[in-house]
Every structure is written in C-alpha cells, then in structure tokens.
Amino acid sequence: NAGVMQNPRHLVRRRGQEARLRCSPMKGHSHVYWYRQLPEEGLKFMVYLQKENIIDESGMPKERFSAEFPKEGPSILRIQQVVRGDSAAYFCASSPGAGYTEAFFGQGTRLTVV
Amino acid sequence: KQEVTQIPAALSVPEGENLVLNCSFTDSAIYNLQWFRQDPGKGLTSLLLIQSSQREQTSGRLNASLDKSSGRSTLYIAASQPGDSATYLCAVGTGANNLFFGTGTRLTVIP
C-alpha cells in the first residue's frame, strides 16, 4: 500500500506562471488535506476535500488559489499567477475519515518562484 | 482560535540520553493530538496519535502523554540515538477537520 504520493517533488516557476501540484491519497482514503509550510514557519491548513467536494477552504487565500479532488484522479492544488511569496513547501495529507482518524502526509512539493 | 506552542525550539543532547519535548495548546476541545517527525527537506512521518479520551500512547522508545484539561502533551524519547535527529512536530486535531501545528522542536543527538 503506497503512501500519499505528491508530484512533482520540486517545482520552479517564474512570476506570473501557473503552478499545479498533485496529490494521490493512500488507497482507501477519501479525505484529502492541503497544508503550506513557509520558510521557518509551521504548517498551516489550507483546504479539506472529499471526492468532488470542497468541505473546508477556510485556510485558502481568497485569490489565485484553487483546489479540486475529482471523482477520478489525484487532488490538484492550483496556484495562478504565482508570486515570490508563494514559495513554500506544500504538503498533502489523507485520512480514511475526519475528526478522530490519523492523517498521513506525503513528501511535499517544494515550490520556488523566481 | 487554537494556538499550538512547542518548547524548546531546539535541543541538543548526547547519545543515550532520555529527553522530553513539550507541546501546549490553548483550546482543550480537541479530537486528537498527533506527533510527527520531519527530516530536512522531507515530508512528515506520523509517530504517535493520541485520541482525546486517552492519556498516553507508546511506540518503541517513544511515549506520548496528553493532559487535555491543562492543554499539554509531552513526547518522551528514551535512549536517544543520532538517527533520532530531526524536527518533531506536534499537531492538534479539532472538529474542524484540520490540524493545528506547532513550529516544532529541532532535535540534534550528538554521537
């Protein structure tokens, strides 16, 4: 049973380009969470999704950021018109349920905006 | 809003020593508390999960305790090894379906 898979591991984008980050949850997990870790800061929650539904996006910036978890395929975190301040490590986690269940994290995607 | 604090921010110990990492949180209405390990440039590895109704969990040389009423958790590492060197993160799970993380304790075990 493979763990949470994220790709790419490293992504370099020029200012103004789009970044697309992918996350495949563990087998049997239908809950996906995205977190962002800025340099020298703790992880911050961004968004919580189940298949085809955004459950909680209270941590998402209001503009340029969007997330989806389609019926088929991985969850996608999309950042449009990237700026230098978007440079961070983006982690995806999955769990079989919400609340009391354990979250398992992927290796992260390190986004660098130049 | 839940705030999670970890003390100390960094810790350096000689190999073989027992050590305790501390985590405190401001809102005791939690579902669970999870300890993670993060190696430089890597992802998070789950170490221990304590449900809100539990007092402690053990895995090998690791023991985590939870005192929900006082908003505290500790991670005890016995007989530390150089391979234990990493950043240890405490995260509190709430009914809002997300985890609130501390900024971590960076542990260095000196051979």
XYZ file of C-alpha atoms in Angstrom:
225
model
C 0.000 0.000 0.000
C 1.787 3.067 -1.240
C 1.702 6.136 0.934
C 0.459 9.559 -0.023
C 2.090 10.458 -3.327
C 2.814 14.013 -4.307
C 4.319 15.276 -7.523
C 6.352 16.980 -8.553
C 8.728 16.988 -5.588
C 10.280 20.247 -6.726
C 8.732 22.882 -8.959
C 10.258 26.107 -10.216
C 8.016 28.749 -11.722
C 8.598 32.292 -12.909
C 6.451 35.046 -11.509
C 3.088 35.133 -13.267
C 3.085 31.466 -14.293
C 0.724 28.790 -13.017
C 1.689 26.021 -10.609
C -0.185 22.720 -10.448
C 0.529 20.393 -7.544
C -0.797 16.839 -7.477
C -1.659 14.541 -4.611
C -2.776 10.922 -4.717
C -4.112 9.801 -1.321
C -3.416 6.461 0.262
C -5.538 3.630 -1.028
C -8.882 3.606 0.701
C -8.625 7.220 1.853
C -11.291 9.601 0.626
C -10.296 12.681 2.649
C -7.523 14.977 1.432
C -5.999 17.989 3.142
C -3.516 20.550 1.819
C -1.078 22.413 4.075
C 1.544 25.045 3.359
C 4.842 25.421 5.176
C 6.508 28.780 4.681
C 10.242 29.057 5.438
C 10.868 28.948 9.205
C 7.139 28.672 9.934
C 4.814 25.880 10.986
C 2.425 24.092 8.686
C -0.802 25.954 8.042
C -4.034 24.344 6.924
C -5.309 25.407 3.519
C -8.173 23.207 2.361
C -10.011 19.967 3.100
C -11.643 17.983 0.311
C -13.568 14.814 -0.219
C -14.255 13.337 -3.645
C -15.789 16.071 -5.809
C -16.442 18.319 -2.790
C -14.615 21.098 -1.007
C -15.519 20.717 2.653
C -13.442 23.460 4.263
C -11.381 26.071 2.423
C -11.006 28.479 5.314
C -7.211 28.475 5.013
C -7.031 29.190 1.302
C -6.011 32.655 0.103
C -9.004 34.326 -1.459
C -7.391 34.868 -4.839
C -5.257 32.808 -7.233
C -5.532 29.548 -5.254
C -7.952 26.733 -6.007
C -8.206 23.038 -5.223
C -10.125 20.088 -6.543
C -10.456 16.384 -5.892
C -12.238 14.857 -8.883
C -14.056 11.563 -8.941
C -11.151 10.044 -10.840
C -7.519 11.021 -10.440
C -5.464 12.953 -7.935
C -6.294 16.052 -5.973
C -4.909 19.200 -7.581
C -3.804 22.403 -5.874
C -3.594 25.151 -8.462
C -1.875 28.492 -7.979
C -2.379 31.049 -10.718
C -0.054 33.973 -11.434
C 2.476 32.906 -8.825
C 4.404 35.490 -6.804
C 7.622 35.151 -4.800
C 5.632 34.902 -1.569
C 4.092 31.631 -2.820
C 7.482 29.932 -2.472
C 6.946 27.258 0.163
C 6.588 23.549 0.760
C 3.084 22.301 0.061
C 2.054 19.125 1.827
C -0.884 16.884 1.187
C -2.359 14.566 3.790
C -5.029 11.914 3.554
C -7.165 10.038 6.031
C -9.899 7.417 5.852
C -12.262 9.730 7.738
C -12.426 13.041 9.528
C -12.055 14.028 13.160
C -10.667 11.095 15.105
C -8.625 9.480 12.398
C -4.899 9.631 11.794
C -3.567 11.808 8.994
C -0.768 10.558 6.734
C 1.375 13.040 4.868
C 3.123 12.994 1.531
C 6.711 14.093 0.892
C 5.612 17.533 -0.189
C 6.142 19.716 -3.228
C 8.694 22.468 -2.847
C 7.656 25.413 -4.977
C 10.215 28.065 -5.826
C 9.086 31.204 -7.609
C 11.880 33.061 -9.385
C -8.551 30.086 17.607
C -6.306 27.173 18.524
C -2.649 28.077 19.148
C -0.002 25.362 19.497
C 3.374 26.072 21.083
C 6.396 23.808 21.274
C 9.248 24.250 23.707
C 12.172 24.206 23.316
C 12.627 25.336 19.714
C 15.920 23.460 19.535
C 17.565 20.825 21.680
C 20.973 19.185 21.548
C 21.720 16.087 23.642
C 24.440 13.431 23.796
C 23.629 9.980 22.508
C 21.933 7.720 25.038
C 20.210 10.467 26.956
C 16.475 10.409 27.670
C 14.631 13.565 26.660
C 11.242 15.247 26.770
C 9.683 17.516 24.170
C 6.809 19.745 25.189
C 3.675 20.858 23.385
C 0.943 23.148 24.682
C -2.356 24.188 23.122
C -4.839 26.886 24.051
C -8.211 25.232 23.372
C -8.817 21.937 25.167
C -11.727 20.988 22.872
C -9.664 18.670 20.701
C -10.359 15.376 18.936
C -6.804 14.088 18.993
C -3.152 15.043 19.104
C -0.531 13.721 16.744
C 3.275 13.795 16.944
C 5.245 13.852 13.702
C 8.855 13.716 12.711
C 10.188 15.822 9.822
C 13.639 15.320 8.365
C 15.271 18.219 6.458
C 13.684 18.654 3.049
C 11.391 15.711 3.612
C 7.781 15.048 4.469
C 6.146 14.272 7.787
C 6.211 10.850 9.381
C 3.478 10.120 11.881
C 4.909 8.867 15.181
C 2.016 8.659 17.610
C -1.676 9.521 17.653
C -3.447 10.113 20.966
C -7.231 10.344 20.989
C -8.805 12.939 23.280
C -10.046 10.195 25.617
C -6.568 8.686 26.031
C -3.781 9.654 28.395
C -0.787 8.216 26.574
C 0.493 6.152 23.673
C 3.720 4.215 23.306
C 5.691 3.024 20.309
C 9.125 1.535 20.890
C 11.337 4.138 22.556
C 8.668 6.818 22.193
C 5.968 7.670 24.706
C 3.489 10.499 24.272
C 1.208 11.765 27.012
C -1.825 14.003 26.847
C -3.343 16.187 29.573
C -6.275 17.729 27.784
C -7.533 19.792 30.702
C -4.233 21.624 31.070
C -3.610 21.797 27.319
C -0.336 19.888 27.342
C 1.351 16.956 25.689
C 4.842 15.580 26.053
C 6.886 13.303 23.827
C 9.413 11.230 25.721
C 12.284 9.676 23.793
C 14.298 7.044 25.641
C 17.940 6.236 24.978
C 18.298 8.769 22.153
C 20.260 7.852 19.017
C 21.857 10.006 16.289
C 19.154 8.726 13.935
C 16.565 10.485 16.104
C 17.921 13.846 14.922
C 15.044 15.628 13.193
C 12.358 18.232 13.794
C 9.470 16.978 15.919
C 6.073 18.496 15.285
C 3.010 18.442 17.487
C -0.394 18.822 15.814
C -3.819 19.157 17.392
C -6.884 17.814 15.617
C -10.158 19.647 16.023
C -13.710 19.069 14.873
C -13.000 21.482 12.048
C -11.255 18.641 10.237
C -7.853 20.227 10.142
C -4.669 20.025 12.190
C -3.112 22.941 14.026
C 0.663 22.597 14.091
C 3.329 23.909 16.387
C 6.546 25.241 14.884
C 8.477 22.213 16.076
C 11.471 21.271 18.170
C 14.689 20.685 16.245
C 16.499 17.811 17.941
C 20.178 17.004 17.473
C 21.594 13.857 19.058
C 25.375 14.024 19.263
C 27.256 10.728 18.833
